[in-house]
Short mmCIF file of C-alpha atoms and ligand atoms in Angstrom, two decimals:
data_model
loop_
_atom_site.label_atom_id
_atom_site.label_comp_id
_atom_site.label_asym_id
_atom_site.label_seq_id
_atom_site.Cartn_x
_atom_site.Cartn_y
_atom_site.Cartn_z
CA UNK R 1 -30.10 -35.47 99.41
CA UNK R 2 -31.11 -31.93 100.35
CA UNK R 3 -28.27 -30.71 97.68
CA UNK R 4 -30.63 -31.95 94.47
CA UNK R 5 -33.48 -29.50 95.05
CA UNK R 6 -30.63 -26.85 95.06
CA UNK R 7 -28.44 -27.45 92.46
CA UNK R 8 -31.68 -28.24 90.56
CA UNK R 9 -32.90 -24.64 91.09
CA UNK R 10 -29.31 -23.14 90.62
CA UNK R 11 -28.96 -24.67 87.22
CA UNK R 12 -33.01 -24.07 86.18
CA UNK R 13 -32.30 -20.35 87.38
CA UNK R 14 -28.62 -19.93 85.41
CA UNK R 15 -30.60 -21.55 82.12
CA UNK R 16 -33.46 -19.16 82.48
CA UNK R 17 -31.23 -16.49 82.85
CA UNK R 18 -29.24 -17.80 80.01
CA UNK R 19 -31.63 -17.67 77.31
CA UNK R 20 -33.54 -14.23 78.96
CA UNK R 21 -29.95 -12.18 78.72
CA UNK R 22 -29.04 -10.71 75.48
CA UNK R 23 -26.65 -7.81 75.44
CA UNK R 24 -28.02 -4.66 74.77
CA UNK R 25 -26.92 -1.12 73.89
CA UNK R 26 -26.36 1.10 76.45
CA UNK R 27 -28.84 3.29 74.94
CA UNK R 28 -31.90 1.48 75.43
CA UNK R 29 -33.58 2.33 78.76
CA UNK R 30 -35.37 -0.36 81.07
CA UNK R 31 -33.16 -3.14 79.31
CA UNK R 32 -34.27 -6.01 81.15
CA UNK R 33 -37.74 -5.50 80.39
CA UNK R 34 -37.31 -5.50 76.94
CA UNK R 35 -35.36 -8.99 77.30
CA UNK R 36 -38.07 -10.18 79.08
CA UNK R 37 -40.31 -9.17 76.31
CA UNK R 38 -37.98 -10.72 73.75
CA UNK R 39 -37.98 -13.90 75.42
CA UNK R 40 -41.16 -14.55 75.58
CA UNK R 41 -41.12 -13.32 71.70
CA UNK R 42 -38.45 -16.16 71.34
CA UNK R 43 -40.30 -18.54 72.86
CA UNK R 44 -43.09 -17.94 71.22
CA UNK R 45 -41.57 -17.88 67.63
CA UNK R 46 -39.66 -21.48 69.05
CA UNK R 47 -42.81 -23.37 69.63
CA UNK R 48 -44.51 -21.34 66.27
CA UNK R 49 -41.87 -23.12 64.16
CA UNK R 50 -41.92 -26.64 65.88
CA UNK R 51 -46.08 -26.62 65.82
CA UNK R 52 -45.69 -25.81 61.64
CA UNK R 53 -42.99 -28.51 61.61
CA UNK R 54 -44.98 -31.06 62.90
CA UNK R 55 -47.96 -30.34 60.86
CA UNK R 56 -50.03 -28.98 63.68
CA UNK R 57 -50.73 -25.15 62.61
CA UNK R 58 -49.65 -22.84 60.27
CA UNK R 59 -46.34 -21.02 61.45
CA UNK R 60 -48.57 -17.45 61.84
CA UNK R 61 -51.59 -18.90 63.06
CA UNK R 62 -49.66 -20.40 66.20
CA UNK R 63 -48.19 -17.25 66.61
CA UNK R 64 -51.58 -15.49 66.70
CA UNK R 65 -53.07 -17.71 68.97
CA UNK R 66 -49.96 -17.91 71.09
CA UNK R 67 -50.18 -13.34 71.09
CA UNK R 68 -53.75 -13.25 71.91
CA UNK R 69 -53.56 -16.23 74.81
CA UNK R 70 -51.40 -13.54 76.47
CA UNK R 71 -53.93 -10.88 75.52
CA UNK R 72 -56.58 -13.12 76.81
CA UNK R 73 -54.79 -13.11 80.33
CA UNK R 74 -54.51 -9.64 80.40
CA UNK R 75 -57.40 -8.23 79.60
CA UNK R 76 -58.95 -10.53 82.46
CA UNK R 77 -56.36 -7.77 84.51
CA UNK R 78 -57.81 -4.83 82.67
CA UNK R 79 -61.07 -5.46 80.92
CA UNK R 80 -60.37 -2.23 78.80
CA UNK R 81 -62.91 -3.61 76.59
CA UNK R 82 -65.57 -4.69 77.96
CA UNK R 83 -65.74 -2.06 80.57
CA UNK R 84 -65.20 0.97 77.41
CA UNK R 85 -61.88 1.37 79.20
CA UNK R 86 -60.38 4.98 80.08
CA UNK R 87 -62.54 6.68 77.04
CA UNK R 88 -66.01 5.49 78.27
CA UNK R 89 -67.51 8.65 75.60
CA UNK R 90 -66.10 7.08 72.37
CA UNK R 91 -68.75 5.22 70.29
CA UNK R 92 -67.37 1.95 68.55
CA UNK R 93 -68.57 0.43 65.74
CA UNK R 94 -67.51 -2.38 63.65
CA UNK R 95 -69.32 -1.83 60.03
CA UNK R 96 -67.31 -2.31 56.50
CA UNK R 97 -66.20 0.57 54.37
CA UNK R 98 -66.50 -0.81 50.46
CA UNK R 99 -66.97 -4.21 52.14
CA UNK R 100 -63.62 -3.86 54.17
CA UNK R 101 -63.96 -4.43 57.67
CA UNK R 102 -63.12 -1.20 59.96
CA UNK R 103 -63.82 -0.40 63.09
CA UNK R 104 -64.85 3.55 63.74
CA UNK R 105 -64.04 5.64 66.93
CA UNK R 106 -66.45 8.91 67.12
CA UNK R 107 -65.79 11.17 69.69
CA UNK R 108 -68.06 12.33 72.65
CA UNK R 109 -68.27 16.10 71.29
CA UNK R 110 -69.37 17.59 68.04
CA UNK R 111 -71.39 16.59 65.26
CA UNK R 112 -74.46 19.40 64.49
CA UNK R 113 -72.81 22.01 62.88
CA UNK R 114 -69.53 21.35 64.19
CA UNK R 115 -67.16 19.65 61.77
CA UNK R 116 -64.31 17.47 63.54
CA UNK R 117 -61.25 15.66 62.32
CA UNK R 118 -60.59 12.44 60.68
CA UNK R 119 -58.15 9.63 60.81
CA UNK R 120 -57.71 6.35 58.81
CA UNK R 121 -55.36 3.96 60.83
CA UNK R 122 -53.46 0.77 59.34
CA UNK R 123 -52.18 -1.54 62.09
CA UNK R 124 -48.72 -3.25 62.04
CA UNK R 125 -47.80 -6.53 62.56
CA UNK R 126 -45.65 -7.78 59.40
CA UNK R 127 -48.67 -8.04 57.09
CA UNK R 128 -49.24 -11.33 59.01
CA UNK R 129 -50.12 -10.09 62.98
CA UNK R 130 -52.51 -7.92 64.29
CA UNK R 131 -55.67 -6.40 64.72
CA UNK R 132 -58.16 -3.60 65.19
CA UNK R 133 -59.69 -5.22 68.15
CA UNK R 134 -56.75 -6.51 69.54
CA UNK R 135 -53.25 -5.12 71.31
CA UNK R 136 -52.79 -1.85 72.50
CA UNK R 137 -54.24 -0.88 68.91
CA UNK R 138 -57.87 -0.46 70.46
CA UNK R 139 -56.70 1.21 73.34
CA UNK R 140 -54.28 3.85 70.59
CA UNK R 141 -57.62 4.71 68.32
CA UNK R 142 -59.97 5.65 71.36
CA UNK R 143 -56.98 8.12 72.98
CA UNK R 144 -56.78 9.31 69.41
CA UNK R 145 -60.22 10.18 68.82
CA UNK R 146 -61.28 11.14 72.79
CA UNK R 147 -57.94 13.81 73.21
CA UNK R 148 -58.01 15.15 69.71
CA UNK R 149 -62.25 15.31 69.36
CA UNK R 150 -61.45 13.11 66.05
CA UNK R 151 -63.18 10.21 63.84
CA UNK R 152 -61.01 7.26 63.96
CA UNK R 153 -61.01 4.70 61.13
CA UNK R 154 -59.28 1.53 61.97
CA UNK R 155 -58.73 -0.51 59.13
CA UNK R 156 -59.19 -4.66 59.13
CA UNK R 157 -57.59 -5.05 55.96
CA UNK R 158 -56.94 -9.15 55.05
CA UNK R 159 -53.66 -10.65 56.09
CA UNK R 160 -50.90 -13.30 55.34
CA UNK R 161 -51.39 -16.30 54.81
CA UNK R 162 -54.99 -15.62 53.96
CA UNK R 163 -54.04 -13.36 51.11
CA UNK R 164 -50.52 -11.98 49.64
CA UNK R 165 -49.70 -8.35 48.06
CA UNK R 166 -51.79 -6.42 46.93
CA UNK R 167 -54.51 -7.68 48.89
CA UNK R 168 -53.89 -6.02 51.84
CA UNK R 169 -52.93 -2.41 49.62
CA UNK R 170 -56.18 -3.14 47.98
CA UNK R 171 -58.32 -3.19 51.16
CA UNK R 172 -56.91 -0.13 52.80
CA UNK R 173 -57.17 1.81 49.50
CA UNK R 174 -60.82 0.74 49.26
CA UNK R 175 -61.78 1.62 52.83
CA UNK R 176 -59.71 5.36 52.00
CA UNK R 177 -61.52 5.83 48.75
CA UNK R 178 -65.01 5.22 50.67
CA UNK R 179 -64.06 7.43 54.06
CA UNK R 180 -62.49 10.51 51.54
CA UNK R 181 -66.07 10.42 49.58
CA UNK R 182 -67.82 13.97 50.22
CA UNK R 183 -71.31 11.85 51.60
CA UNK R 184 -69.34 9.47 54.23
CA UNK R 185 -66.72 12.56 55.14
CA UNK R 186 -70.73 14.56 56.18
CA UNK R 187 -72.60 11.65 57.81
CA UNK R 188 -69.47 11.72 60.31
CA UNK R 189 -69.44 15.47 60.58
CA UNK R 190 -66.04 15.29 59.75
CA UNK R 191 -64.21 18.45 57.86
CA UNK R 192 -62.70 17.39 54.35
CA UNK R 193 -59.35 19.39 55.07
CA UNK R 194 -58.78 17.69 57.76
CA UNK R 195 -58.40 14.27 57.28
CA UNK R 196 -55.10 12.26 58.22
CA UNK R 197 -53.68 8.42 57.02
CA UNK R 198 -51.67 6.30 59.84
CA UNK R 199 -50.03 4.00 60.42
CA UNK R 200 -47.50 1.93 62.26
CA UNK R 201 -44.56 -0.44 60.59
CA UNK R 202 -46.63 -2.18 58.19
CA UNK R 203 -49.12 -0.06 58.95
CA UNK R 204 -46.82 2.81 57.56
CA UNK R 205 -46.40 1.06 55.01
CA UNK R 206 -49.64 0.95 53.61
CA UNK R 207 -50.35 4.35 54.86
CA UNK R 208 -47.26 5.42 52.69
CA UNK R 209 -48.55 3.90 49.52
CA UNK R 210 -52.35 4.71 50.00
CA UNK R 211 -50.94 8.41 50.21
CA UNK R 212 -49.11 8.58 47.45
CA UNK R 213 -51.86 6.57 45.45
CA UNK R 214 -54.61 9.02 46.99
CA UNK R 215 -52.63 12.25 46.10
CA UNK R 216 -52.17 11.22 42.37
CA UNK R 217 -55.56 10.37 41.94
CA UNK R 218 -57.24 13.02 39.76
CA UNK R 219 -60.25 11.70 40.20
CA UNK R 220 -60.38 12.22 44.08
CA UNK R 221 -61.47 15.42 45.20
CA UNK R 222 -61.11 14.90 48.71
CA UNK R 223 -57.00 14.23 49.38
CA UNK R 224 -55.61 13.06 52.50
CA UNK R 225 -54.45 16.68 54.60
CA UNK R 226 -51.03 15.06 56.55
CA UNK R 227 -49.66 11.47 56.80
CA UNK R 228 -48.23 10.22 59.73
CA UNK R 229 -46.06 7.26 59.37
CA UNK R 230 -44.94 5.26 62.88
CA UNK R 231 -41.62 3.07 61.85
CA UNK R 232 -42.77 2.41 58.35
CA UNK R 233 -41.37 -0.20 55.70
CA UNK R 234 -40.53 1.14 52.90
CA UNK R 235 -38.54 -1.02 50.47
CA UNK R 236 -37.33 -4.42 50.27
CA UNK R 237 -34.04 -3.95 47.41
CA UNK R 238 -31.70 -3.72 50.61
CA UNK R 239 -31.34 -5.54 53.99
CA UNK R 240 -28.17 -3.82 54.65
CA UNK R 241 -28.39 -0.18 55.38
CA UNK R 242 -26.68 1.10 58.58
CA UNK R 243 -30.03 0.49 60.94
CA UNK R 244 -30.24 -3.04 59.65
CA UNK R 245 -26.58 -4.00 60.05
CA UNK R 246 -26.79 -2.36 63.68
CA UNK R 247 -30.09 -3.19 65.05
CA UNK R 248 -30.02 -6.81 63.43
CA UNK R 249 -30.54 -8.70 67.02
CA UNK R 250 -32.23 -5.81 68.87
CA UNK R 251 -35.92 -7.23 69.80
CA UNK R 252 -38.35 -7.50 68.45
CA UNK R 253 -37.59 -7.28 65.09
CA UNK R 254 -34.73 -8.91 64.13
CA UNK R 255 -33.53 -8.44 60.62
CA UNK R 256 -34.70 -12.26 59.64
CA UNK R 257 -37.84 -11.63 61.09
CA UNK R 258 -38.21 -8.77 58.81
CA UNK R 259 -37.07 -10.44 55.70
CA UNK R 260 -39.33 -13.23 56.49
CA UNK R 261 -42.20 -10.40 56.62
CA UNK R 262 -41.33 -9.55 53.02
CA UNK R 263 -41.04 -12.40 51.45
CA UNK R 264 -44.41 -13.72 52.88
CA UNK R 265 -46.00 -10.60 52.12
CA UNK R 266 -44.93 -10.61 48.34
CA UNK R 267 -45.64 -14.71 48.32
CA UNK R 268 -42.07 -15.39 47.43
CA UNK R 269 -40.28 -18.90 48.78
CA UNK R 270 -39.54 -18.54 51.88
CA UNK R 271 -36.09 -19.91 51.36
CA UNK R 272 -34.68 -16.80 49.71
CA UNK R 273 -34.59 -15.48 53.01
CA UNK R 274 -30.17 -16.30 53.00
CA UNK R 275 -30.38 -14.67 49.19
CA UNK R 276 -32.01 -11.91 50.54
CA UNK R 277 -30.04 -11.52 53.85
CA UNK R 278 -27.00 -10.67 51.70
CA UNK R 279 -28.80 -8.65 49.22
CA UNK R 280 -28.20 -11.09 46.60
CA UNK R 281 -31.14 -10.22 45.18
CA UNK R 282 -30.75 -6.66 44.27
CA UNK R 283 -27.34 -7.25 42.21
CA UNK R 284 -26.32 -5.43 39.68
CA UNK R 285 -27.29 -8.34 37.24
CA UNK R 286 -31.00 -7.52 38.47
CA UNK R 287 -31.29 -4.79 34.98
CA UNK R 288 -34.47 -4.06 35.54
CA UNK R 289 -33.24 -2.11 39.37
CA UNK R 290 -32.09 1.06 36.87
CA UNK R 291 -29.50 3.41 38.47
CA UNK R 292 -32.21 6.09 39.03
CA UNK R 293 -34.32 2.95 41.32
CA UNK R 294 -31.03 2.64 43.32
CA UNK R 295 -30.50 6.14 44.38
CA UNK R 296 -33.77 6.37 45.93
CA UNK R 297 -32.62 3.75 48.21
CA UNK R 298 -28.90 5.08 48.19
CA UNK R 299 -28.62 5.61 51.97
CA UNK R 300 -24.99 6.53 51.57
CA UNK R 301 -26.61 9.98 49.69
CA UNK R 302 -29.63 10.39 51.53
CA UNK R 303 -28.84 9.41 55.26
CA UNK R 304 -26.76 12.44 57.60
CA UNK R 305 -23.31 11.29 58.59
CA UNK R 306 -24.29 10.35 62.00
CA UNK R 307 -26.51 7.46 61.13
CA UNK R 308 -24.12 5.99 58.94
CA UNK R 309 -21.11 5.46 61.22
CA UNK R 310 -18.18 3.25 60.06
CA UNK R 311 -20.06 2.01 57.44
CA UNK R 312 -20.34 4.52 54.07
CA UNK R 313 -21.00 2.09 51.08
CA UNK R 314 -24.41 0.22 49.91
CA UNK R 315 -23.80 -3.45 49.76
CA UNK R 316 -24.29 -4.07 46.05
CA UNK R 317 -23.38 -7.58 44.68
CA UNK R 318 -22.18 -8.20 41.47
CA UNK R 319 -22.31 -11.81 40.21
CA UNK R 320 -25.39 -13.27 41.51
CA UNK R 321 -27.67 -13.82 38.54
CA UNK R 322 -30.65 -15.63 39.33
CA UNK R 323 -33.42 -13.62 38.53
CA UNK R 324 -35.36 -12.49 41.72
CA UNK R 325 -36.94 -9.08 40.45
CA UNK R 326 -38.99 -11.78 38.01
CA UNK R 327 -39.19 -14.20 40.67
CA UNK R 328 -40.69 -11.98 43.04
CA UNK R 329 -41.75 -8.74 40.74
CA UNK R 330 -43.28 -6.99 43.97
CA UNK R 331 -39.53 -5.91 44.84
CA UNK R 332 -40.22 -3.56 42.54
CA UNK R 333 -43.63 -2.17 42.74
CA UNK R 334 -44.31 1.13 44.52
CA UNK R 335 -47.49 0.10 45.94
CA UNK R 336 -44.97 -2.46 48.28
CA UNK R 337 -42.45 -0.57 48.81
CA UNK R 338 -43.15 3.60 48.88
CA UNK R 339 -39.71 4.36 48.47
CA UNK R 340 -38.89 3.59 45.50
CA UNK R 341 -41.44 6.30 44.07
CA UNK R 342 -40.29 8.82 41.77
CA UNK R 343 -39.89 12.24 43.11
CA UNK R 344 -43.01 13.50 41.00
CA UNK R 345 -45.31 11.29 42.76
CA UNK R 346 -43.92 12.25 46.41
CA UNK R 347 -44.18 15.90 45.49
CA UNK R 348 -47.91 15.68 45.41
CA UNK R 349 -48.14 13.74 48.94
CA UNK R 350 -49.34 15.81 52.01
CA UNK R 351 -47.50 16.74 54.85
CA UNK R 352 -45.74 14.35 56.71
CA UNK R 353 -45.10 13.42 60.03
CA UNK R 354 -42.71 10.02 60.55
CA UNK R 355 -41.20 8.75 63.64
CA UNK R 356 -38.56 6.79 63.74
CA UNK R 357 -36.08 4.72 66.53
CA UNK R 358 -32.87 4.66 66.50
CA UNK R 359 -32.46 0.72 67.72
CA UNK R 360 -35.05 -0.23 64.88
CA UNK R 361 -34.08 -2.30 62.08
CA UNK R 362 -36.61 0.31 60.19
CA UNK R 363 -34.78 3.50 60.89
CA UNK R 364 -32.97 4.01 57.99
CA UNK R 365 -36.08 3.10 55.74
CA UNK R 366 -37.92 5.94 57.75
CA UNK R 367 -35.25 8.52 57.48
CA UNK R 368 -34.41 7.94 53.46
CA UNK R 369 -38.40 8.51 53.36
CA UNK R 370 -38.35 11.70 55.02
CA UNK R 371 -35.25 13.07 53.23
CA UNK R 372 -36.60 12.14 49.95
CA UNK R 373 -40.41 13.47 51.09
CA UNK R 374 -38.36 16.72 51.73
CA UNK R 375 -36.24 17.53 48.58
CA UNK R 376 -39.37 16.68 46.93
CA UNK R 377 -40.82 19.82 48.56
CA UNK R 378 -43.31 18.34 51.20
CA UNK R 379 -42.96 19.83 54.61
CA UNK R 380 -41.89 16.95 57.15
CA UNK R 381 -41.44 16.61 60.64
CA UNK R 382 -39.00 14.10 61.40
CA UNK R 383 -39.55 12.47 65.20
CA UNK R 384 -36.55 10.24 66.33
CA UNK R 385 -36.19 8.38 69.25
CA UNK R 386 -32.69 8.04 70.02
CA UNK R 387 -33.35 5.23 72.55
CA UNK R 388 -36.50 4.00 70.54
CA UNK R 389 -36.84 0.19 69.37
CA UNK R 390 -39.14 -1.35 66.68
CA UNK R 391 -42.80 -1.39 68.38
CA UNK R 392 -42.29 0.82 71.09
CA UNK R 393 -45.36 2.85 70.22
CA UNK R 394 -47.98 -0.29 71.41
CA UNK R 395 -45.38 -0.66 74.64
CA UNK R 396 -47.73 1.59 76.75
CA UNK R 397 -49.76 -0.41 78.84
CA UNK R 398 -48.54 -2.30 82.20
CA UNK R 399 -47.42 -4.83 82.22
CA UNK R 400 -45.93 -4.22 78.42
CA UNK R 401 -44.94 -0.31 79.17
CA UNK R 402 -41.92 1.35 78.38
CA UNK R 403 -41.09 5.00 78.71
CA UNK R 404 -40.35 5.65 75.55
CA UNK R 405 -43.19 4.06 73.98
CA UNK R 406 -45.49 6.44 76.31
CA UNK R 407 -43.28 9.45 74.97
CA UNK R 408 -43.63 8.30 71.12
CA UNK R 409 -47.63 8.22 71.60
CA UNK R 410 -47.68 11.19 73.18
CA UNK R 411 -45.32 13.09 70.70
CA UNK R 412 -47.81 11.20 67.63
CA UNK R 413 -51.01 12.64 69.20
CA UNK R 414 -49.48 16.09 69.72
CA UNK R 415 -48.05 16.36 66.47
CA UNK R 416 -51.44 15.42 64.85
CA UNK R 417 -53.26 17.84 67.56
CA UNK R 418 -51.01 20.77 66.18
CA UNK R 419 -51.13 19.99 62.14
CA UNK R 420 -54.23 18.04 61.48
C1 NAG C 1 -17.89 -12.44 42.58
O1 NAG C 1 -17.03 -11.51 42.00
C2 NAG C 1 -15.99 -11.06 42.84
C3 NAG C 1 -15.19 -10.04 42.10
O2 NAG C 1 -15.98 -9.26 41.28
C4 NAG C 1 -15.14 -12.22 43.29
O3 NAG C 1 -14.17 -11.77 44.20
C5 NAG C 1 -15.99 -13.27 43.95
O4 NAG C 1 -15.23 -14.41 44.23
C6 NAG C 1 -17.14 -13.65 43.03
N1 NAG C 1 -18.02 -14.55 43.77
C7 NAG C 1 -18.55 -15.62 43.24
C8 NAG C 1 -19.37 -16.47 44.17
O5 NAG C 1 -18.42 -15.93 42.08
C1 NAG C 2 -25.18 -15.04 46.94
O1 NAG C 2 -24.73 -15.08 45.62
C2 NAG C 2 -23.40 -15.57 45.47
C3 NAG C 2 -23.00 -15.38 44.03
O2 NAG C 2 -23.83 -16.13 43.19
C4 NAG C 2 -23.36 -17.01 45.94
O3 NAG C 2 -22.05 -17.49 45.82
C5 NAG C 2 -23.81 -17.07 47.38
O4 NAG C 2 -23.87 -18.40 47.82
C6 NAG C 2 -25.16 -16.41 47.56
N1 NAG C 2 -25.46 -16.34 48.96
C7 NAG C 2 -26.42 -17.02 49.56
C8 NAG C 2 -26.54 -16.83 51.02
O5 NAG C 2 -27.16 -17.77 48.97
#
C-alpha cells in the first residue's frame, strides 16, 4: 500500500521532467532555466489553443491573460510599479501622441536650458502580445531614460486581433510624426539631433519601417539621428534561412510560432502556415517576387560563411502556383517587411545599431539587414550574441533573468549612451 504514493510521485516526477527537457545547444548558458521558461510557454500556448477550440476565448486573448496572471503574481513580489521601482526620479505619463496611446519617461535632470535626448520605443510581442505597461518593458524605458538623462516614448500602438497591417505601422508612424515635430521635440527640452527609434522583434520591425518611412519623408525636417533595432523581423518571402532551419525548436520562438505571427499580422488564413513553412509561397511562379526582390533576401550573398554552415542554397520552389503574393499582398510591402527596401531608400536611413542572437530564429533577418544597411553606406554596429536566444533582452528580472539578457541591455544602453 505504501508503494502507490511512490510510484505515483516517481511517474508524476519522470512526466514532468518529460515534457520540461528539450535538448539544447551546448551554447546556450543556464539551459534549464530556459526549459523551464519554455514550458511554461508550452503550457500556456496548450491551454491557449484548447480555450479557442472550445469557443471560450480568442487564441491571443487567453494567452494575454494567461502572461499577465503570471505578471500579476510577480509584481505582488516586486511592486516595481506601484512603488516607482529602482528609478523613483522618472516622471510617467500616459497621454496620446496624434491620438495614439504612449506612455513618456522624462528624466530627473535637465529641462531649462538644457536640451536632453529622445527615444521612441516599439514593444515586441508578435504584433499580437505586449505592452507599455506591462513585462520588463516598463522596467527597460525608465533604465533608459534615468542612466542616459533621456525622454522615453513608449508606443501603445493597436494589436492583433483588434486590428491587422498597417494598423499597427500606422500608429507608430503617427506617434513619430507628432514626437519629431519642432513644438513637441521643445516642450520636452529634448535636442532635435538627437533623437533615436527602438525597438525589439516586432518592435524592430516597426522601428525599421518607421525609419526608413521617416528618412524619405521630405516633408519632415526633424529625422530620426540612429535606429536601434533589438532582434527585428524583417521579411516574410522566406522561412528557411540558416537561423530558421537551426533555431526552429529553440524557445521561445519557434519557427511556427513565428509564421503564425505573420500570417496574423498580414490577416492571411491561418492555414497557410504548412504553405508557408516550406516557402511555398515565395515560388518562382510568384512573378510579381522580381529577381532584384529576391536578392535582398538572398542570404546565400549577404550572410558571412560562418552563419551559413552546411547549408549554402535559398530554398526556392518551383511548381507551386497558387497565388499567395495576391492572397496576402503584404508579403510584399516594405512597410511589413523592411528588407525588402531598395537600396536608395536604406541609404537615407540613420545610423544603425542591431543586435542580434545567434539561437534566434530572427538572426539571419537581422544580419541580411545590417549587411544591406551597410553597402548602402549607413554606418552600423552589428551586436551578436553568440549564446543569445529570441527575447533575451526582457530576461532581466528574477525570477525571469538570464545573463545574457542582462549583457544585451546593457550593451543596448551603452551603445545608445555613446552614439545618440
Ligand atoms: C516539382 O518539380 C520538381 C522538378 O522540377 C519535381 O521533382 C517535383 O516532383 C514537382 N513537385 C510537384 C508536387 O509537382
Ligand atoms: C507545396 O507545394 C507543392 C507543389 O504544389 C505541394 O505539392 C505541397 O503539398 C505544398 N506543401 C504544403 C505543405 O502544402
Amino acid at each position: 500500500m505504501r508503494l502507490l504514493p511512490v510510484v505515483v510521485t516517481v511517474s508524476l516526477t519522470v512526466a514532468i521532467a518529460y515534457y520540461v527537457y528539450i535538448p539544447l545547444p551546448d551554447g546556450i548558458h543556464e539551459p534549464w532555466k530556459l526549459m523551464l521558461l519554455d514550458a511554461g510557454f508550452r503550457t500556456t500556448l496548450h491551454l491557449a489553443t484548447l480555450k479557442d477550440w472550445l469557443g471560450c476565448d480568442h487564441y491571443i486573448t487567453s494567452i494575454r491573460q494567461s502572461t499577465e496572471g503570471f505578471e500579476g503574481v510577480m509584481k505582488g513580489f516586486f511592486s516595481s510599479e506601484s512603488s516607482g521601482g529602482v528609478m523613483p526620479g522618472v516622471k510617467v505619463s500616459d497621454i496620446t501622441f496624434a491620438g495614439v496611446p504612449v506612455r513618456v519617461y522624462e528624466p530627473p535632470a535637465g529641462g531649462e536650458g538644457h536640451l536632453r535626448r529622445g527615444v521612441m520605443f516599439f514593444h515586441g510581442g508578435g504584433w499580437a502580445l505586449g505592452s507599455t505597461k506591462k513585462g520588463t518593458y516598463d522596467t527597460i524605458n525608465r533604465m533608459v531614460s534615468d542612466e542616459l538623462n533621456t525622454v522615453v516614448v513608449s508606443v501603445e500602438y493597436r494589436l492583433y486581433p483588434e486590428v491587422y497591417f498597417p494598423e499597427p505601422y500606422l500608429d507608430c508612424l503617427a506617434a513619430a510624426k507628432h514626437f519629431l515635430s519642432p513644438e513637441v521635440l521643445a516642450r520636452y527640452a529634448i535636442d532635435p539631433e538627437r533623437v533615436a527609434v527602438s525597438g525589439d522583434s516586432a518592435g524592430g520591425n516597426l522601428a525599421a519601417a518607421v525609419a526608413q518611412e521617416v528618412s524619405n519623408d521630405d516633408s519632415m525636417s526633424v529625422k530620426f539621428s540612429v535606429q536601434a533595432l533589438i532582434y527585428p523581423v524583417l521579411q516574410a518571402l522566406d522561412f528557411n534561412t540558416p537561423s530558421y532551419l537551426q533555431n526552429q525548436n529553440i524557445p521561445i520562438l519557434h519557427r511556427p510560432l513565428m509564421v503564425r505571427f505573420w500570417l496574423q499580422y498580414l490577416s492571411a488564413d491561418l492555414s497557410l502556415q504548412s504553405q508557408f513553412l516550406v516557402n511555398n509561397h515565395s515560388s518562382l511562379h510568384q512573378s510579381a517576387i522580381t529577381p532584384e526582390l529576391r536578392a535582398r533576401l538572398d542570404w546565400s550573398v549577404l550572410l558571412l560563411p560562418k552563419y551559413k554552415k552546411n547549408n549554402n542554397k535559398p530554398l526556392i520552389v518551383e511548381n507551386e502556383s497558387r497565388g499567395f503574393v495576391k492572397e496576402v499582398p503584404g508579403l510584399l510591402d516594405v512597410r511589413a517587411a523592411p528588407l525588402l527596401a531598395e537600396s536608395e531608400v536604406l541609404a537615407k536611413g540613420p545610423r544603425a545599431y542591431i543586435l542580434t542572437c545567434e539561437y534566434d530564429v530572427l538572426r539571419d533577418d537581422g544580419l541580411m539587414y545590417a549587411r544591406r544597411l551597410q553597402d548602402a553606406g549607413v554606418t552600423v554596429t552589428s551586436d551578436h550574441y553568440e549564446d543569445g536566444f529570441h527575447g533575451c533582452f526582457s530576461f532581466i528580472q528574477w525570477p525571469l533573468e538570464f545573463d545574457v539578457g542582462k549583457r544585451a541591455l546593457r550593451g543596448y544602453i551603452n551603445w545608445l549612451q555613446n552614439n545618440l
